[in-house]
Amino acid sequence: MSLKLAVSNIWKSYAGNNVLQDCSFLFDIYGTYVIMGPNGCGKSTFLRICALLEEPDAGEINYFSNNNALKKDVELRRKITLVLPKVGIFNATVFNNTAYGLKIRGVKHIKIEEKVNSALDFVGLIHKRHHNALTLSSGEAQRMGIARAMVINPEILFLDEPTASVDQKNIEIIEDMILKIKKQGAPTVIMATHDTGQAQRLADILLEIKEKKISLL
Amino acid sequence: MDSIIEAFSKAFTLIINFNAELLGIIFLSLKVSGTALVVATIIGLPLSALISFKKFPLKGLFISVLNTFMGLPPVVVGLFVYLLLSRSGPLGFMGLLYTPSAMVIAQTILALPIIASLSNSAIVSVEPIVKQASMTLGATTLQVSLTIIREARYGIMSGVIAAFGRVMAEVGAILIVGGNIAGYTRVMTTTIALETDKGNFELALALGIILLAISLFINSALHLIQKKGMAQTNR
């Protein structure tokens, strides 16, 4: 794993309520990390802080490449990505949604076409590429979110409850996709779920957030 | 009653025959209002983005003032532009008074607050998750802002439609700064006012019908685009 993530003693509170207290963990090997815990235990907050969407109140997030700490700039942010629980769909076609990360990186048109089609094929949405993405079901939206994240070849892929509001069929498809990513060996997946069975099916490393702290299970 | 019917029938004859004077008036109306709309959008859209994305002192007051300006009385704007452009005014040396350019300036001032204010509302009502998604995919600050503006495009278009309605229908400001000079600054609304005064109802009515028809056509076209954009979504 060329990109390592060190979470050191982070604290976070919202409106005076502590959500995370002194959380530390080192993500330094390839594989699928699954963070478990009931709803509202701080999993999302932890992922959002790791994905550089939010700042911790105290403590530090550091990414390392070949033991050098990386600056938290756009260049680093482009090596990691987080699929939000509600995805955050743009009012555009499924194709253009999926192509977004490539377009903002200035990737050539032909390359975009090729990568997006292959990603949409991977998540089983190639037949819907010209549909407006806001018409997708929540399961399809989640799959598109994963395709949109995968096209940019992230080194770390954060998934926040990817199956929380999804039917059984889509849960199976999404779990299957995560297993395929695991088989490919990249990217490293760090996901949050409250589903114990799912955690056990997918995880290489199982973690738990309990009483505002993260620990290995 | 008879005179109204007669006026209508003469108006339709005028429209069907489409004389050159009438065409010139219609063309100038569209040119002045269209140019004002384009200029107001070019200034108003970046302004609305600035208001939406940047924090600055007295921002709330600024937005309130902008909202108030949406209802600016056209005659007051006309007076203001007149004073600005009149020979003794600060911009008098440009010699713009009683030209189509003066009319464009006045209508731009009327359209700008509408476009800026409604675009601002559209931009701030884009769901925060869109911004977050764009950030997680590696967008720079500028790219995030452009993505949000893009998401707000149909709301922004509503602002442009509203501004178009206002400037096309407006008469007070362009009458003051344009002077209603035949063949030069005479547009549909000023002609209607003049011809009504003269008791020449058929030409006034013909222009009124054409004005309504053009407004209806342009609004329908914009509305169709907007509806198409919205219909595809679950929102």
XYZ file of C-alpha atoms in Angstrom:
452
model
C 0.000 0.000 0.000
C 1.748 3.130 -1.151
C -0.585 5.483 0.660
C -0.843 5.097 4.430
C -3.297 6.841 6.680
C -2.458 7.662 10.260
C -5.259 8.856 12.507
C -3.787 10.287 15.692
C -5.801 11.143 18.776
C -8.702 12.836 17.004
C -11.573 14.454 18.870
C -14.758 15.761 17.361
C -17.915 17.203 18.833
C -21.062 18.763 17.413
C -22.891 21.396 19.450
C -21.079 20.353 22.596
C -21.740 16.620 22.122
C -18.621 14.553 21.802
C -18.806 12.132 18.878
C -15.229 10.950 18.762
C -12.810 10.920 21.653
C -9.109 10.339 21.255
C -9.384 7.997 18.237
C -6.173 6.642 16.781
C -5.544 4.055 14.102
C -2.999 3.304 11.404
C -4.321 2.098 8.047
C -1.163 0.757 6.462
C -1.902 -2.476 4.628
C -3.878 -3.326 1.509
C -7.303 -4.766 2.088
C -10.803 -4.034 3.187
C -11.257 -2.351 6.533
C -14.770 -2.460 7.922
C -15.763 -0.147 10.753
C -18.762 -1.395 12.700
C -21.024 0.246 15.202
C -24.645 1.203 15.684
C -26.181 4.195 13.923
C -25.010 7.474 15.360
C -21.859 6.076 16.953
C -19.541 8.321 14.932
C -18.617 6.090 11.960
C -19.632 8.697 9.377
C -17.830 11.465 11.222
C -14.716 9.313 11.407
C -14.837 8.610 7.654
C -15.523 12.244 6.773
C -12.548 13.369 8.821
C -10.338 10.689 7.231
C -11.539 11.726 3.747
C -10.578 15.346 4.554
C -14.171 16.601 4.305
C -14.103 17.789 7.893
C -11.420 18.871 10.332
C -11.104 17.228 13.734
C -11.386 19.515 16.795
C -8.134 18.069 18.082
C -5.674 15.463 16.885
C -4.294 14.878 13.428
C -4.918 13.082 10.175
C -1.814 12.331 8.163
C -1.292 10.573 4.886
C 2.102 9.083 4.146
C 3.664 7.957 0.912
C 7.024 6.190 1.247
C 7.142 7.458 4.822
C 6.825 11.104 3.741
C 3.892 13.015 5.175
C 1.783 14.467 2.369
C 0.387 17.974 2.270
C -3.410 18.024 2.549
C -3.926 19.664 -0.829
C -5.949 18.883 -3.941
C -3.267 16.485 -5.122
C -3.753 14.334 -2.017
C -7.528 14.700 -2.115
C -7.436 13.317 -5.641
C -5.854 10.080 -4.377
C -8.701 9.310 -1.998
C -12.460 9.443 -2.314
C -15.540 8.915 -0.187
C -18.893 7.649 -1.432
C -21.468 9.403 0.750
C -24.500 7.458 2.073
C -26.794 9.520 -0.176
C -24.152 9.668 -2.935
C -24.734 13.327 -3.911
C -26.008 12.970 -7.453
C -25.520 15.765 -9.973
C -28.483 16.713 -12.169
C -26.918 15.123 -15.262
C -26.839 11.775 -17.017
C -25.423 8.682 -15.361
C -22.508 8.907 -17.811
C -21.722 12.535 -16.961
C -22.031 11.883 -13.246
C -19.568 9.039 -13.504
C -17.240 11.056 -15.731
C -17.129 14.001 -13.289
C -13.902 13.106 -11.497
C -12.115 12.551 -14.813
C -13.399 15.762 -16.381
C -12.184 17.921 -13.505
C -8.799 16.241 -13.836
C -8.663 17.252 -17.493
C -8.601 13.665 -18.792
C -8.987 13.331 -22.573
C -12.425 12.637 -23.976
C -11.633 9.232 -25.492
C -10.051 8.031 -22.269
C -13.090 9.242 -20.279
C -15.447 7.349 -22.601
C -13.448 4.167 -22.186
C -13.049 4.348 -18.397
C -16.626 5.420 -17.658
C -18.096 2.701 -19.832
C -15.971 0.089 -18.178
C -16.875 1.360 -14.680
C -20.578 1.428 -15.535
C -20.246 -2.077 -16.880
C -18.580 -3.116 -13.618
C -21.526 -1.819 -11.556
C -24.145 -3.078 -14.042
C -25.469 0.309 -15.115
C -24.161 0.554 -18.680
C -27.725 0.311 -20.052
C -28.674 3.425 -18.057
C -25.752 5.596 -19.113
C -27.958 8.135 -20.908
C -30.603 8.321 -18.155
C -30.685 11.261 -15.784
C -28.977 10.011 -12.628
C -31.656 11.533 -10.389
C -34.103 8.936 -11.737
C -32.034 6.023 -10.384
C -33.281 3.936 -7.457
C -31.268 4.258 -4.247
C -29.500 0.968 -4.941
C -28.572 2.018 -8.464
C -27.502 5.447 -7.189
C -25.169 3.792 -4.708
C -23.711 1.611 -7.484
C -23.225 4.685 -9.642
C -21.534 6.378 -6.688
C -19.076 3.501 -6.523
C -18.481 3.651 -10.299
C -17.944 7.408 -10.063
C -15.386 6.828 -7.335
C -13.670 3.904 -9.081
C -13.013 5.703 -12.398
C -10.563 8.056 -10.746
C -8.457 5.114 -9.540
C -8.287 6.164 -5.907
C -5.688 4.613 -3.654
C -8.150 4.627 -0.793
C -11.906 4.282 -1.263
C -14.101 5.238 1.691
C -17.641 3.848 1.660
C -20.107 5.230 4.193
C -22.925 2.730 4.777
C -23.114 1.734 1.102
C -26.101 -0.553 1.675
C -28.030 1.339 4.354
C -31.031 2.314 2.227
C -30.822 -0.365 -0.423
C -32.959 -3.449 -1.203
C -31.704 -7.007 -0.750
C -30.866 -7.512 -4.430
C -28.756 -4.362 -4.538
C -27.090 -5.246 -1.230
C -25.889 -8.465 -2.851
C -24.680 -6.642 -5.973
C -22.819 -4.033 -3.930
C -21.236 -6.612 -1.631
C -20.175 -8.539 -4.690
C -18.574 -5.407 -6.124
C -16.637 -4.792 -2.916
C -15.423 -8.390 -2.975
C -14.305 -7.937 -6.602
C -12.375 -4.784 -5.655
C -10.765 -6.791 -2.873
C -9.763 -9.491 -5.367
C -8.234 -6.874 -7.692
C -6.062 -5.797 -4.754
C -6.784 -2.101 -5.136
C -7.922 0.299 -3.926
C -7.876 -0.163 -0.187
C -11.466 0.044 0.994
C -12.381 1.594 4.328
C -16.099 1.210 4.876
C -18.609 1.794 7.633
C -21.589 -0.464 8.249
C -23.976 -1.265 11.066
C -24.648 -4.705 9.560
C -22.608 -7.283 11.462
C -23.132 -10.045 8.893
C -22.001 -7.786 6.069
C -18.958 -6.701 8.058
C -17.920 -10.311 8.506
C -18.495 -11.174 4.849
C -16.366 -8.312 3.552
C -13.702 -7.417 6.076
C -10.036 -8.235 6.073
C -9.709 -6.101 9.144
C -12.666 -5.516 11.437
C -12.859 -2.368 13.499
C -15.434 -1.040 15.886
C -16.364 2.395 17.135
C -17.592 1.972 20.681
C -17.973 4.604 23.324
C -16.533 7.200 20.943
C -13.319 5.287 20.404
C -12.088 3.117 17.552
C -10.551 -0.276 18.183
C -9.722 -3.546 16.442
C -12.211 -6.325 16.887
C -67.505 48.195 -28.615
C -67.450 48.615 -32.376
C -64.314 50.710 -32.240
C -62.540 47.987 -30.247
C -63.511 45.346 -32.826
C -62.421 47.670 -35.614
C -59.134 48.317 -33.850
C -58.547 44.581 -33.548
C -59.270 43.931 -37.220
C -56.979 46.789 -38.311
C -54.325 45.520 -35.919
C -54.420 42.073 -37.534
C -54.190 43.630 -41.000
C -51.094 45.519 -39.862
C -49.551 42.376 -38.430
C -50.294 40.339 -41.568
C -48.894 43.050 -43.855
C -45.889 43.489 -41.575
C -44.813 46.955 -42.680
C -41.200 48.072 -42.437
C -41.767 50.588 -39.649
C -43.427 47.958 -37.506
C -40.617 45.489 -38.151
C -38.008 48.118 -37.216
C -39.763 48.818 -33.929
C -40.027 45.119 -33.068
C -36.408 44.497 -33.991
C -35.166 47.417 -31.862
C -37.225 46.227 -28.872
C -35.702 42.780 -29.073
C -32.213 44.197 -29.611
C -32.358 46.584 -26.646
C -33.974 44.135 -24.218
C -31.885 41.198 -25.455
C -28.637 43.128 -25.081
C -29.652 44.369 -21.631
C -30.478 40.810 -20.622
C -27.122 39.461 -21.838
C -25.166 42.240 -20.115
C -27.181 41.821 -16.899
C -26.542 38.061 -16.948
C -22.815 38.496 -17.580
C -22.567 40.830 -14.573
C -25.331 39.299 -12.450
C -24.302 35.663 -12.494
C -20.726 36.150 -11.203
C -22.130 38.674 -8.702
C -24.632 36.121 -7.419
C -21.870 33.515 -7.172
C -19.765 35.940 -5.167
C -22.663 36.643 -2.803
C -23.435 32.936 -2.459
C -19.914 31.622 -1.890
C -18.074 34.455 -0.134
C -18.552 35.785 3.343
C -18.255 39.528 3.708
C -19.416 42.174 6.165
C -23.030 43.356 5.821
C -23.807 40.491 3.428
C -27.384 40.224 4.769
C -27.956 43.916 4.203
C -26.500 43.667 0.695
C -28.918 40.835 -0.185
C -31.856 42.822 1.253
C -30.879 45.841 -0.839
C -30.604 43.619 -3.920
C -34.060 42.159 -3.231
C -35.463 45.665 -2.839
C -33.903 46.682 -6.142
C -35.844 43.891 -7.852
C -38.800 46.237 -7.584
C -37.013 49.404 -8.709
C -39.533 51.797 -10.301
C -38.493 52.097 -13.969
C -39.093 55.865 -14.012
C -36.687 56.306 -11.116
C -34.053 54.288 -12.979
C -34.804 56.351 -16.063
C -34.324 59.545 -14.093
C -31.086 58.281 -12.568
C -29.633 57.217 -15.924
C -30.836 60.490 -17.460
C -28.960 62.518 -14.837
C -25.896 60.330 -15.338
C -25.891 60.679 -19.127
C -27.224 64.206 -19.574
C -24.769 66.753 -20.920
C -24.015 68.179 -17.471
C -23.910 64.713 -15.834
C -20.766 62.720 -14.983
C -21.034 60.582 -18.122
C -22.404 63.353 -20.329
C -19.213 63.477 -22.419
C -20.078 60.070 -23.876
C -23.085 61.535 -25.663
C -25.248 58.494 -24.983
C -28.517 60.188 -24.006
C -31.352 59.492 -26.441
C -29.541 56.538 -28.000
C -30.344 52.822 -27.900
C -27.227 52.416 -25.696
C -28.821 54.567 -22.996
C -31.886 52.320 -23.161
C -29.693 49.242 -22.783
C -28.016 50.798 -19.720
C -31.373 51.582 -18.094
C -32.783 48.121 -18.765
C -29.576 46.455 -17.567
C -29.977 48.263 -14.246
C -33.559 46.983 -14.041
C -32.653 43.392 -14.961
C -29.463 43.061 -12.900
C -30.991 42.852 -9.384
C -33.545 40.287 -10.574
C -30.921 38.028 -12.148
C -28.438 38.428 -9.277
C -31.000 37.938 -6.531
C -32.870 34.970 -8.037
C -29.585 33.303 -9.061
C -28.326 33.737 -5.513
C -31.474 32.037 -4.186
C -31.042 29.218 -6.703
C -27.373 28.716 -5.817
C -27.848 28.702 -2.042
C -30.693 26.199 -2.342
C -28.491 23.596 -4.045
C -28.223 20.731 -1.555
C -24.975 20.728 0.468
C -24.376 17.081 -0.492
C -23.647 18.189 -4.077
C -20.785 20.320 -2.819
C -19.505 17.456 -0.664
C -19.718 14.952 -3.515
C -17.800 17.289 -5.756
C -15.122 17.707 -3.067
C -14.785 13.964 -2.507
C -14.175 13.530 -6.231
C -11.201 15.882 -6.089
C -12.593 19.192 -7.320
C -10.695 22.404 -6.658
C -12.521 25.274 -4.920
C -13.308 26.863 -8.290
C -14.516 23.550 -9.735
C -16.765 23.004 -6.705
C -18.298 26.477 -7.224
C -18.854 25.874 -10.939
C -20.494 22.522 -10.167
C -22.905 24.187 -7.728
C -23.774 26.909 -10.268
C -24.380 24.194 -12.841
C -26.738 22.414 -10.461
C -28.613 25.704 -9.974
C -28.974 26.298 -13.716
C -32.741 25.899 -13.916
C -33.274 28.274 -10.998
C -30.904 30.752 -12.619
C -32.887 30.444 -15.823
C -36.048 31.385 -13.898
C -34.290 34.590 -12.875
C -33.389 35.344 -16.478
C -36.990 34.672 -17.598
C -38.325 37.008 -14.906
C -35.832 39.710 -15.895
C -36.766 39.295 -19.552
C -40.429 39.796 -18.711
C -39.607 42.945 -16.808
C -37.454 44.621 -19.457
C -39.661 43.694 -22.413
C -42.714 45.189 -20.701
C -40.949 48.244 -19.362
C -41.731 51.706 -20.721
C -40.879 54.378 -18.137
C -37.106 54.155 -18.134
C -36.542 53.817 -21.877
C -38.981 56.613 -22.594
C -36.955 58.975 -20.395
C -33.466 57.999 -21.602
C -34.353 57.010 -25.174
C -36.677 59.877 -25.969
C -38.935 57.741 -28.217
C -37.343 59.060 -31.416
C -39.035 57.572 -34.489
C -36.820 55.134 -36.351
C -34.054 55.425 -33.754
C -35.146 54.811 -30.166
C -38.806 54.000 -30.640
C -39.619 50.518 -29.347
C -42.851 48.581 -28.919
C -43.833 49.795 -25.459
C -43.033 53.466 -26.127
C -44.924 53.305 -29.418
C -47.952 51.815 -27.673
C -47.903 54.674 -25.133
C -47.522 57.299 -27.866
C -50.108 55.882 -30.271
C -52.642 55.463 -27.452
C -52.135 59.120 -26.567
C -52.737 60.031 -30.200
C -55.917 57.956 -30.277
C -54.329 55.703 -32.897
C -55.529 52.541 -31.207
C -55.076 50.036 -34.029
C -51.279 50.422 -34.227
C -51.071 50.423 -30.422
C -53.182 47.289 -30.268
C -51.244 45.581 -33.062
C -48.025 46.206 -31.182
C -49.605 45.077 -27.934
C -50.609 41.773 -29.545
C -47.158 41.314 -31.051
C -45.465 42.153 -27.743
C -47.578 39.576 -25.948
C -46.991 36.991 -28.665
C -43.198 37.465 -28.563
C -43.170 37.294 -24.758
C -45.321 34.192 -24.852
C -43.079 32.537 -27.431
C -39.801 33.256 -25.625
C -41.204 32.384 -22.200
C -42.668 29.130 -23.520
C -39.358 28.156 -25.076
C -37.445 28.839 -21.856
C -40.133 27.139 -19.808
C -39.943 24.054 -22.027
C -36.191 23.756 -21.520
C -36.687 24.174 -17.806
C -39.481 21.629 -17.665
C -37.417 19.137 -19.612
C -34.572 19.535 -17.136
C -36.858 19.082 -14.153
C -39.018 16.313 -15.611
C -36.048 14.003 -15.848
C -35.512 14.185 -12.144
C -37.192 12.984 -8.986
C -36.925 16.407 -7.393
